[in-house]
Amino acid sequence: MKAETKILHAHYPLEDPYGALNMPVYHTVAYEFQTAAQMELAFTGKSPEHVYSRITNPTVQYFEQRVKAASGAADAIAFNSGMAAIANVLIATARAGGNIVTSPHLFGNTFSLIAYTLKDFGVEPRFVDLTNIEETAGQIDENTCVVFLEVITNPQMEVVDLKALSQVCREKGVPLVADTTVVPFTAFRAADFGVDVEIVSSTKYISGGATSLGGLVLDHDSFDWQRSPKLRAVVASPGASAFSTKIRREIHRNLGACMTPYAAQAQINGLETLALRYERATRTCRELAARMRELPGVVSVNYPGFEGHPCHATSLSQFGEFPGAMFTFDLASREACFQLIDRLQLIRRATNLFDNKTLAIHPASTIFGTFTEETRQQMEVSQQTIRISVGLEDVTDLFDDFKQALA
Ligand SMILES: *Cc1c(COP(=O)(O)O)cnc(C)c1O
């Protein structure tokens, strides 16, 4: 079966006592047992019952199982935000004295987590140009814990050749971890391009229109964790990798950033329309971005789906006709950007990606507003750039709003 079908028809692990067709919200902290012996089995992981909702919860587990079925991952683990998912993966794999090889083109909090938070614990950040495979290979050594990237960076809109990079990672024995938030697994099979671990902010497409925060870690079980100095010693649970065992048994429950059952239920519903919404929003994005190029005052439009974009060929080979519902464009100055944003009447002034409504933001003064100008330059976040997250509106209505705002 295709992912779209699996998403709709995966069954509950146990029958619901009322025959509910939608997964109920199991809003409970604890679960009761009949005997002390049954408690012991459940608490020591020898039987599958839930014991405490920070560790597992029926609604959250069902969400994980649907994602697993739809994505083809060996395991899917849910968190209460995309950042929690990223933090769990990096804390599970990195150690003091080790390093993380990544690009300076990162989501602001991810950059800060690697450049500052983890650095304070002795993990060295190594920022490189990941599109330069040779330079990247030269930065990977025996202390490299992971190579981390985003599949389409924003606002730079850079796409790295995953097959080439993953080959280097394989040779060096380092796992390739990718944040695939901007292209969902219904449209892009990251494992086919050598990604070992996928991270998704399910706050974005999956939540179904900004209903809730959430994060996912998808373990493709393609990396030999015997090659990881940190995870080599982990005794894996039956049917799980050393990596997902380390997260489920230790990091996830110790950090406590578990998904709530309300968020899980909202996101189960979001999953059911994911492929439809993605296709529609991406088509609109391509057309809108193309029409924006003709407007006076627009200096350039940045979308990897365009021929002539420096990453077009790589984008086409990885994402086909659907490289995400996000584009950026440049105006002459920061003042011109602010003026345009202030004049928008339909498009909303807000952060977030892949709401059902189209959103506009000036990244340099907001998401990246607390970094120094020097760091912003390292990250190539320009004061002239506006980022658009395209929603489900009619394309002409969106274009008309830009037209009147620029007039
Ligand atoms: C939003 C986002 C995140 C962080 O996700 P949250 O759910 O907000 O914590 C990480 N990576 C990318 C690419 C994002 O767009």
Coordinates of C-alpha atoms and ligand atoms in Angstrom, one line a residue:
M1 CA 0.0 0.0 0.0
K2 CA 1.0 3.6 -0.6
A3 CA 1.7 6.0 2.2
E4 CA -1.6 7.9 1.7
T5 CA -3.6 4.7 2.3
K6 CA -1.5 3.5 5.2
I7 CA -1.9 6.8 6.9
L8 CA -5.7 6.4 6.9
H9 CA -6.0 2.8 7.7
A10 CA -3.5 1.8 10.3
H11 CA -5.3 0.2 13.3
Y12 CA -5.1 0.7 17.0
P13 CA -2.7 -1.7 18.7
L14 CA -5.6 -2.7 21.0
E15 CA -9.3 -2.5 20.3
D16 CA -11.0 0.6 21.7
P17 CA -13.6 -0.4 24.3
Y18 CA -16.2 1.8 22.6
G19 CA -15.2 1.1 19.0
A20 CA -14.1 4.7 18.4
L21 CA -13.2 5.2 14.8
N22 CA -10.8 8.1 15.7
M23 CA -8.1 7.5 18.2
P24 CA -9.3 9.0 21.5
V25 CA -7.2 11.4 23.6
Y26 CA -6.0 9.3 26.5
H27 CA -5.4 12.2 28.9
T28 CA -4.1 10.3 31.9
V29 CA -0.8 10.4 33.7
A30 CA -0.8 6.9 35.1
Y31 CA -2.1 3.4 34.4
E32 CA -3.4 0.8 36.9
F33 CA -2.2 -2.8 37.3
Q34 CA -3.8 -5.8 38.9
T35 CA -0.7 -7.3 40.6
A36 CA 2.7 -6.3 41.8
A37 CA 4.2 -8.9 39.4
Q38 CA 2.5 -7.3 36.4
M39 CA 3.8 -3.9 37.5
E40 CA 7.3 -5.3 37.6
L41 CA 7.1 -6.7 34.1
A42 CA 5.8 -3.4 32.7
F43 CA 8.2 -1.2 34.5
T44 CA 11.2 -3.3 33.5
G45 CA 10.1 -3.3 29.8
K46 CA 9.3 -7.0 29.7
S47 CA 5.6 -6.4 28.9
P48 CA 4.3 -3.6 26.7
E49 CA 1.7 -1.9 29.0
H50 CA 1.9 1.8 29.6
V51 CA 3.0 2.9 33.0
Y52 CA 3.4 6.7 33.0
S53 CA 2.6 9.1 30.2
R54 CA 6.0 10.8 30.2
I55 CA 7.4 7.5 29.0
T56 CA 4.6 6.2 26.7
N57 CA 0.9 7.1 26.2
P58 CA -1.6 5.3 23.9
T59 CA -2.6 8.3 21.8
V60 CA 1.1 9.3 21.3
Q61 CA 2.1 5.8 20.6
Y62 CA -0.6 5.5 17.9
F63 CA 0.6 8.6 16.3
E64 CA 4.1 7.2 16.2
Q65 CA 2.8 3.9 14.7
R66 CA 1.0 5.8 11.9
V67 CA 4.1 7.8 11.1
K68 CA 6.1 4.7 11.1
A69 CA 3.7 3.0 8.7
A70 CA 3.5 6.0 6.4
S71 CA 7.2 6.8 6.4
G72 CA 8.7 3.3 6.2
A73 CA 11.0 4.1 9.1
A74 CA 12.2 1.4 11.4
D75 CA 11.1 3.5 14.4
A76 CA 9.3 6.8 14.9
I77 CA 9.6 8.6 18.2
A78 CA 7.4 11.7 19.0
F79 CA 8.4 14.7 21.1
N80 CA 6.7 17.9 22.2
S81 CA 8.5 20.1 19.5
G82 CA 10.9 19.9 16.7
M83 CA 13.6 21.4 18.9
A84 CA 13.1 18.6 21.5
A85 CA 13.5 16.0 18.7
I86 CA 16.8 17.7 17.5
A87 CA 18.1 18.0 21.1
N88 CA 17.3 14.4 21.8
V89 CA 19.2 13.2 18.7
L90 CA 22.2 15.3 19.3
I91 CA 22.4 14.5 23.0
A92 CA 22.0 10.8 22.2
T93 CA 24.9 10.8 19.7
A94 CA 27.3 13.6 20.7
R95 CA 29.8 13.6 23.6
A96 CA 32.4 15.9 25.2
G97 CA 35.5 15.8 23.1
G98 CA 33.5 15.0 20.0
N99 CA 32.3 17.3 17.2
I100 CA 29.3 17.9 15.0
V101 CA 29.9 18.7 11.4
T102 CA 27.1 20.9 10.0
S103 CA 26.3 24.0 7.9
P104 CA 25.9 27.6 9.3
H105 CA 22.7 27.6 7.3
L106 CA 20.4 26.3 10.0
F107 CA 17.1 27.1 11.7
G108 CA 18.0 29.7 14.4
N109 CA 17.5 27.6 17.5
T110 CA 19.3 24.6 15.9
F111 CA 22.2 26.9 15.2
S112 CA 22.1 28.2 18.8
L113 CA 21.8 24.6 20.2
I114 CA 25.0 23.5 18.4
A115 CA 27.0 26.7 18.5
Y116 CA 26.3 27.6 22.2
T117 CA 24.3 25.0 24.3
L118 CA 26.2 21.8 23.3
K119 CA 29.5 23.6 23.0
D120 CA 29.3 24.4 26.7
F121 CA 29.2 20.6 27.3
G122 CA 32.4 20.1 25.3
V123 CA 30.9 19.3 21.9
E124 CA 32.8 21.2 19.2
P125 CA 30.7 22.8 16.4
R126 CA 32.2 22.5 13.0
F127 CA 30.5 24.8 10.5
V128 CA 31.3 24.0 6.9
D129 CA 30.0 24.5 3.4
L130 CA 28.2 21.1 3.0
T131 CA 27.7 21.7 -0.7
N132 CA 31.5 21.4 -0.9
I133 CA 31.9 17.6 -0.4
E134 CA 35.7 17.7 -0.3
E135 CA 35.8 20.5 2.3
T136 CA 33.2 18.6 4.3
A137 CA 35.1 15.3 4.1
G138 CA 38.2 17.1 5.4
Q139 CA 36.4 18.2 8.5
I140 CA 35.1 14.7 9.5
D141 CA 37.5 12.9 11.8
E142 CA 37.4 10.1 14.3
N143 CA 35.8 12.4 16.9
T144 CA 32.9 13.4 14.6
C145 CA 29.6 12.2 16.2
V146 CA 27.2 13.2 13.4
V147 CA 26.9 15.1 10.2
F148 CA 23.8 17.3 10.5
L149 CA 21.9 19.3 7.9
E150 CA 18.5 20.6 6.8
V151 CA 17.3 19.3 3.4
I152 CA 16.3 22.8 2.1
T153 CA 17.8 25.5 4.3
N154 CA 15.9 28.8 4.9
P155 CA 16.1 31.6 4.1
Q156 CA 19.1 30.6 1.9
M157 CA 17.2 27.8 0.0
E158 CA 20.3 25.7 -0.2
V159 CA 20.0 22.0 -1.2
V160 CA 22.9 19.6 -0.4
D161 CA 23.5 16.5 -2.6
L162 CA 22.6 13.9 -0.1
K163 CA 23.8 10.9 -2.1
A164 CA 27.3 12.4 -2.4
L165 CA 27.4 13.5 1.2
S166 CA 26.1 10.2 2.5
Q167 CA 28.7 8.3 0.6
V168 CA 31.4 10.3 2.5
C169 CA 29.6 9.7 5.8
R170 CA 29.5 5.9 5.1
E171 CA 33.2 5.8 4.3
K172 CA 34.0 7.7 7.4
G173 CA 31.6 5.7 9.6
V174 CA 29.6 8.7 10.7
P175 CA 25.8 8.9 10.8
L176 CA 24.0 11.3 8.5
V177 CA 21.2 13.2 10.3
A178 CA 18.8 15.3 8.3
D179 CA 16.1 17.8 9.4
T180 CA 13.4 17.1 6.7
T181 CA 10.7 19.4 8.1
V182 CA 10.3 21.3 4.8
V183 CA 9.6 18.2 2.6
P184 CA 7.4 15.6 4.2
F185 CA 8.0 11.9 4.0
T186 CA 4.9 11.5 1.7
A187 CA 6.9 13.4 -1.0
F188 CA 10.5 12.6 -0.2
R189 CA 12.1 9.3 0.9
A190 CA 15.2 10.5 2.8
A191 CA 16.4 6.9 3.4
D192 CA 16.7 6.3 -0.3
F193 CA 19.3 9.2 -0.4
G194 CA 21.4 7.8 2.5
V195 CA 19.9 9.7 5.4
D196 CA 20.2 7.5 8.6
V197 CA 18.2 9.6 11.0
E198 CA 15.4 12.0 10.0
I199 CA 14.1 14.7 12.2
V200 CA 10.8 16.5 11.5
S201 CA 9.2 19.4 13.2
S202 CA 5.6 18.1 13.0
T203 CA 4.5 21.5 14.1
K204 CA 4.7 22.4 10.4
Y205 CA 3.0 20.3 7.7
I206 CA 1.9 17.4 9.8
S207 CA 0.0 19.3 12.5
G208 CA -2.6 20.2 9.8
G209 CA -2.6 23.9 9.9
A210 CA -0.6 25.0 13.0
T211 CA -2.8 23.1 15.5
S212 CA 0.0 22.0 17.8
L213 CA 3.7 21.7 18.5
G214 CA 5.4 18.4 17.9
G215 CA 8.6 16.7 16.7
L216 CA 9.5 13.3 15.3
V217 CA 12.7 11.3 15.1
L218 CA 12.6 8.7 12.3
D219 CA 15.2 6.0 12.6
H220 CA 15.9 4.3 9.3
D221 CA 18.2 1.7 11.0
S222 CA 20.7 2.0 8.2
F223 CA 23.7 3.0 10.3
D224 CA 26.0 0.5 12.0
W225 CA 26.0 2.0 15.5
Q226 CA 29.0 -0.3 16.4
R227 CA 30.9 2.5 14.6
S228 CA 29.7 5.1 17.0
P229 CA 32.1 5.5 20.0
K230 CA 29.2 6.6 22.1
L231 CA 26.5 4.1 21.1
R232 CA 28.7 1.0 20.7
A233 CA 28.1 -0.1 24.2
V234 CA 24.3 0.2 24.1
V235 CA 22.5 -3.1 24.4
A236 CA 19.7 -2.7 21.9
S237 CA 16.1 -3.6 22.7
P238 CA 14.7 -6.5 20.5
G239 CA 13.9 -5.2 17.1
A240 CA 15.3 -1.7 17.8
S241 CA 18.6 -0.1 16.9
A242 CA 21.2 1.0 19.5
F243 CA 20.2 4.6 18.6
S244 CA 16.5 4.4 19.1
T245 CA 17.1 2.2 22.3
K246 CA 19.3 5.0 23.7
I247 CA 16.6 7.6 23.0
R248 CA 13.6 5.6 24.2
R249 CA 15.2 4.1 27.3
E250 CA 17.3 7.1 28.4
I251 CA 17.3 10.5 26.7
H252 CA 13.6 10.9 25.9
R253 CA 12.4 10.0 29.4
N254 CA 15.3 11.9 31.1
L255 CA 14.7 15.2 29.3
G256 CA 10.9 14.8 29.6
A257 CA 10.0 16.6 26.3
C258 CA 7.2 14.1 25.5
M259 CA 4.4 14.8 23.1
T260 CA 1.1 15.5 24.8
P261 CA -1.9 13.2 23.9
Y262 CA -3.9 16.3 22.7
A263 CA -1.1 17.2 20.3
A264 CA -0.9 13.6 19.1
Q265 CA -4.6 13.4 18.3
A266 CA -4.5 16.7 16.4
Q267 CA -1.5 15.5 14.4
I268 CA -3.0 12.1 13.7
N269 CA -5.8 14.1 12.0
G270 CA -3.2 16.3 10.3
L271 CA -1.4 13.2 8.9
E272 CA -4.6 12.1 7.1
T273 CA -4.6 15.2 4.8
L274 CA -0.8 15.7 4.7
A275 CA -0.2 14.5 1.1
L276 CA -3.1 16.5 -0.3
R277 CA -2.2 19.8 1.5
Y278 CA 1.5 19.4 0.6
E279 CA 0.8 19.0 -3.1
R280 CA -1.6 21.9 -3.3
A281 CA 0.5 24.3 -1.3
T282 CA 3.6 23.4 -3.3
R283 CA 1.9 23.9 -6.6
T284 CA 0.7 27.3 -5.4
C285 CA 4.1 28.2 -4.2
R286 CA 5.8 27.4 -7.5
E287 CA 3.2 29.5 -9.4
L288 CA 3.3 32.4 -7.0
A289 CA 7.1 32.5 -6.9
A290 CA 7.2 32.6 -10.7
R291 CA 4.7 35.4 -10.9
M292 CA 6.6 37.4 -8.2
R293 CA 9.6 37.6 -10.5
E294 CA 7.6 39.9 -12.8
L295 CA 6.7 42.5 -10.1
P296 CA 8.6 45.8 -10.1
G297 CA 10.8 46.3 -7.0
V298 CA 11.5 42.5 -6.6
V299 CA 15.2 42.1 -7.0
S300 CA 15.3 38.3 -7.0
V301 CA 13.1 35.3 -6.1
N302 CA 14.7 32.3 -4.5
Y303 CA 13.1 28.9 -5.0
P304 CA 15.0 25.7 -5.8
G305 CA 12.2 24.6 -8.1
F306 CA 13.4 27.2 -10.7
E307 CA 15.7 26.3 -13.5
G308 CA 18.8 28.5 -13.0
H309 CA 18.7 28.1 -9.2
P310 CA 22.2 27.0 -8.1
C311 CA 20.7 23.9 -6.4
H312 CA 18.0 23.2 -9.1
A313 CA 19.5 19.9 -10.4
T314 CA 20.0 18.5 -6.9
S315 CA 16.6 19.6 -5.8
L316 CA 14.9 18.0 -8.8
S317 CA 16.7 14.7 -8.2
Q318 CA 15.7 14.6 -4.6
F319 CA 12.3 16.3 -4.4
G320 CA 11.0 16.1 -8.0
E321 CA 8.4 18.7 -8.8
F322 CA 7.6 19.4 -5.1
P323 CA 10.5 21.2 -3.4
G324 CA 8.4 22.6 -0.5
A325 CA 5.9 25.4 -0.1
M326 CA 8.3 28.1 0.9
F327 CA 10.3 30.7 -1.1
T328 CA 12.1 33.9 -0.4
F329 CA 12.5 37.1 -2.4
D330 CA 14.7 40.1 -2.0
L331 CA 13.8 43.8 -2.2
A332 CA 16.2 46.7 -2.4
S333 CA 16.5 47.3 1.3
R334 CA 15.4 46.4 4.8
E335 CA 13.1 49.4 4.8
A336 CA 11.4 48.2 1.6
C337 CA 10.9 44.8 3.2
F338 CA 9.3 46.4 6.3
Q339 CA 7.1 48.6 4.1
L340 CA 5.8 45.7 2.0
I341 CA 5.1 43.5 5.1
D342 CA 3.2 46.4 6.7
R343 CA 1.0 46.8 3.6
L344 CA -0.1 43.2 3.3
Q345 CA -3.8 42.8 3.6
L346 CA -4.4 39.0 3.1
I347 CA -1.1 37.4 3.8
R348 CA -0.4 37.2 7.6
R349 CA 2.6 38.7 9.4
A350 CA 3.7 35.6 11.4
T351 CA 6.5 33.2 11.9
N352 CA 5.9 29.4 11.4
L353 CA 5.9 27.4 8.2
F354 CA 3.1 25.5 6.4
D355 CA 0.2 26.9 8.2
N356 CA -2.9 26.6 6.0
K357 CA -2.7 30.4 5.7
T358 CA 0.1 32.1 3.8
L359 CA 2.6 33.8 6.1
A360 CA 5.3 36.5 5.6
I361 CA 8.3 37.3 7.7
H362 CA 11.5 39.2 7.6
P363 CA 13.9 36.6 9.0
A364 CA 16.9 38.9 9.7
S365 CA 15.0 41.0 12.2
T366 CA 12.9 38.2 13.8
I367 CA 14.0 34.6 13.8
F368 CA 17.6 35.7 13.5
G369 CA 17.1 39.1 15.2
T370 CA 19.1 38.3 18.4
F371 CA 22.2 37.1 16.6
T372 CA 25.0 39.6 15.9
E373 CA 25.3 41.1 12.4
E374 CA 28.6 39.1 12.1
T375 CA 26.8 35.8 12.9
R376 CA 23.9 36.7 10.6
Q377 CA 26.5 37.2 7.8
Q378 CA 28.1 33.9 8.5
M379 CA 24.6 32.4 8.2
E380 CA 23.9 34.4 5.0
V381 CA 20.7 35.9 6.4
S382 CA 20.2 39.1 4.5
Q383 CA 18.4 42.2 5.6
Q384 CA 16.8 42.4 2.1
T385 CA 15.1 39.0 2.3
I386 CA 11.4 38.2 3.0
R387 CA 10.3 34.6 3.5
I388 CA 7.0 33.4 2.4
S389 CA 5.3 30.2 3.7
V390 CA 2.6 29.4 1.2
G391 CA -0.8 28.1 2.4
L392 CA -4.0 26.9 0.7
E393 CA -5.5 30.1 -0.6
D394 CA -6.1 30.8 -4.3
V395 CA -2.9 31.8 -6.0
T396 CA -4.3 34.9 -7.7
D397 CA -5.6 36.3 -4.4
L398 CA -2.1 35.9 -2.9
F399 CA -0.4 37.5 -5.9
D400 CA -2.9 40.4 -5.9
D401 CA -1.9 41.1 -2.3
F402 CA 1.8 41.4 -3.2
K403 CA 0.9 43.5 -6.2
Q404 CA -1.1 46.0 -4.1
A405 CA 1.5 46.0 -1.4
L406 CA 4.3 46.8 -3.8
A407 CA 2.3 49.4 -5.8
Ligands
LIG1 C1 10.3 25.0 13.0 C2 11.5 24.3 12.6 C3 12.2 23.6 13.7 C4 11.8 23.7 15.1 O1 10.6 23.1 15.3 P1 9.6 23.4 16.6 O2 8.5 22.5 16.4 O3 9.3 24.9 16.4 O4 10.5 23.2 17.8 C5 13.4 22.9 13.3 N1 13.8 22.9 12.0 C6 13.1 23.5 11.0 C7 13.6 23.3 9.6 C8 12.0 24.2 11.3 O5 11.3 24.8 10.3

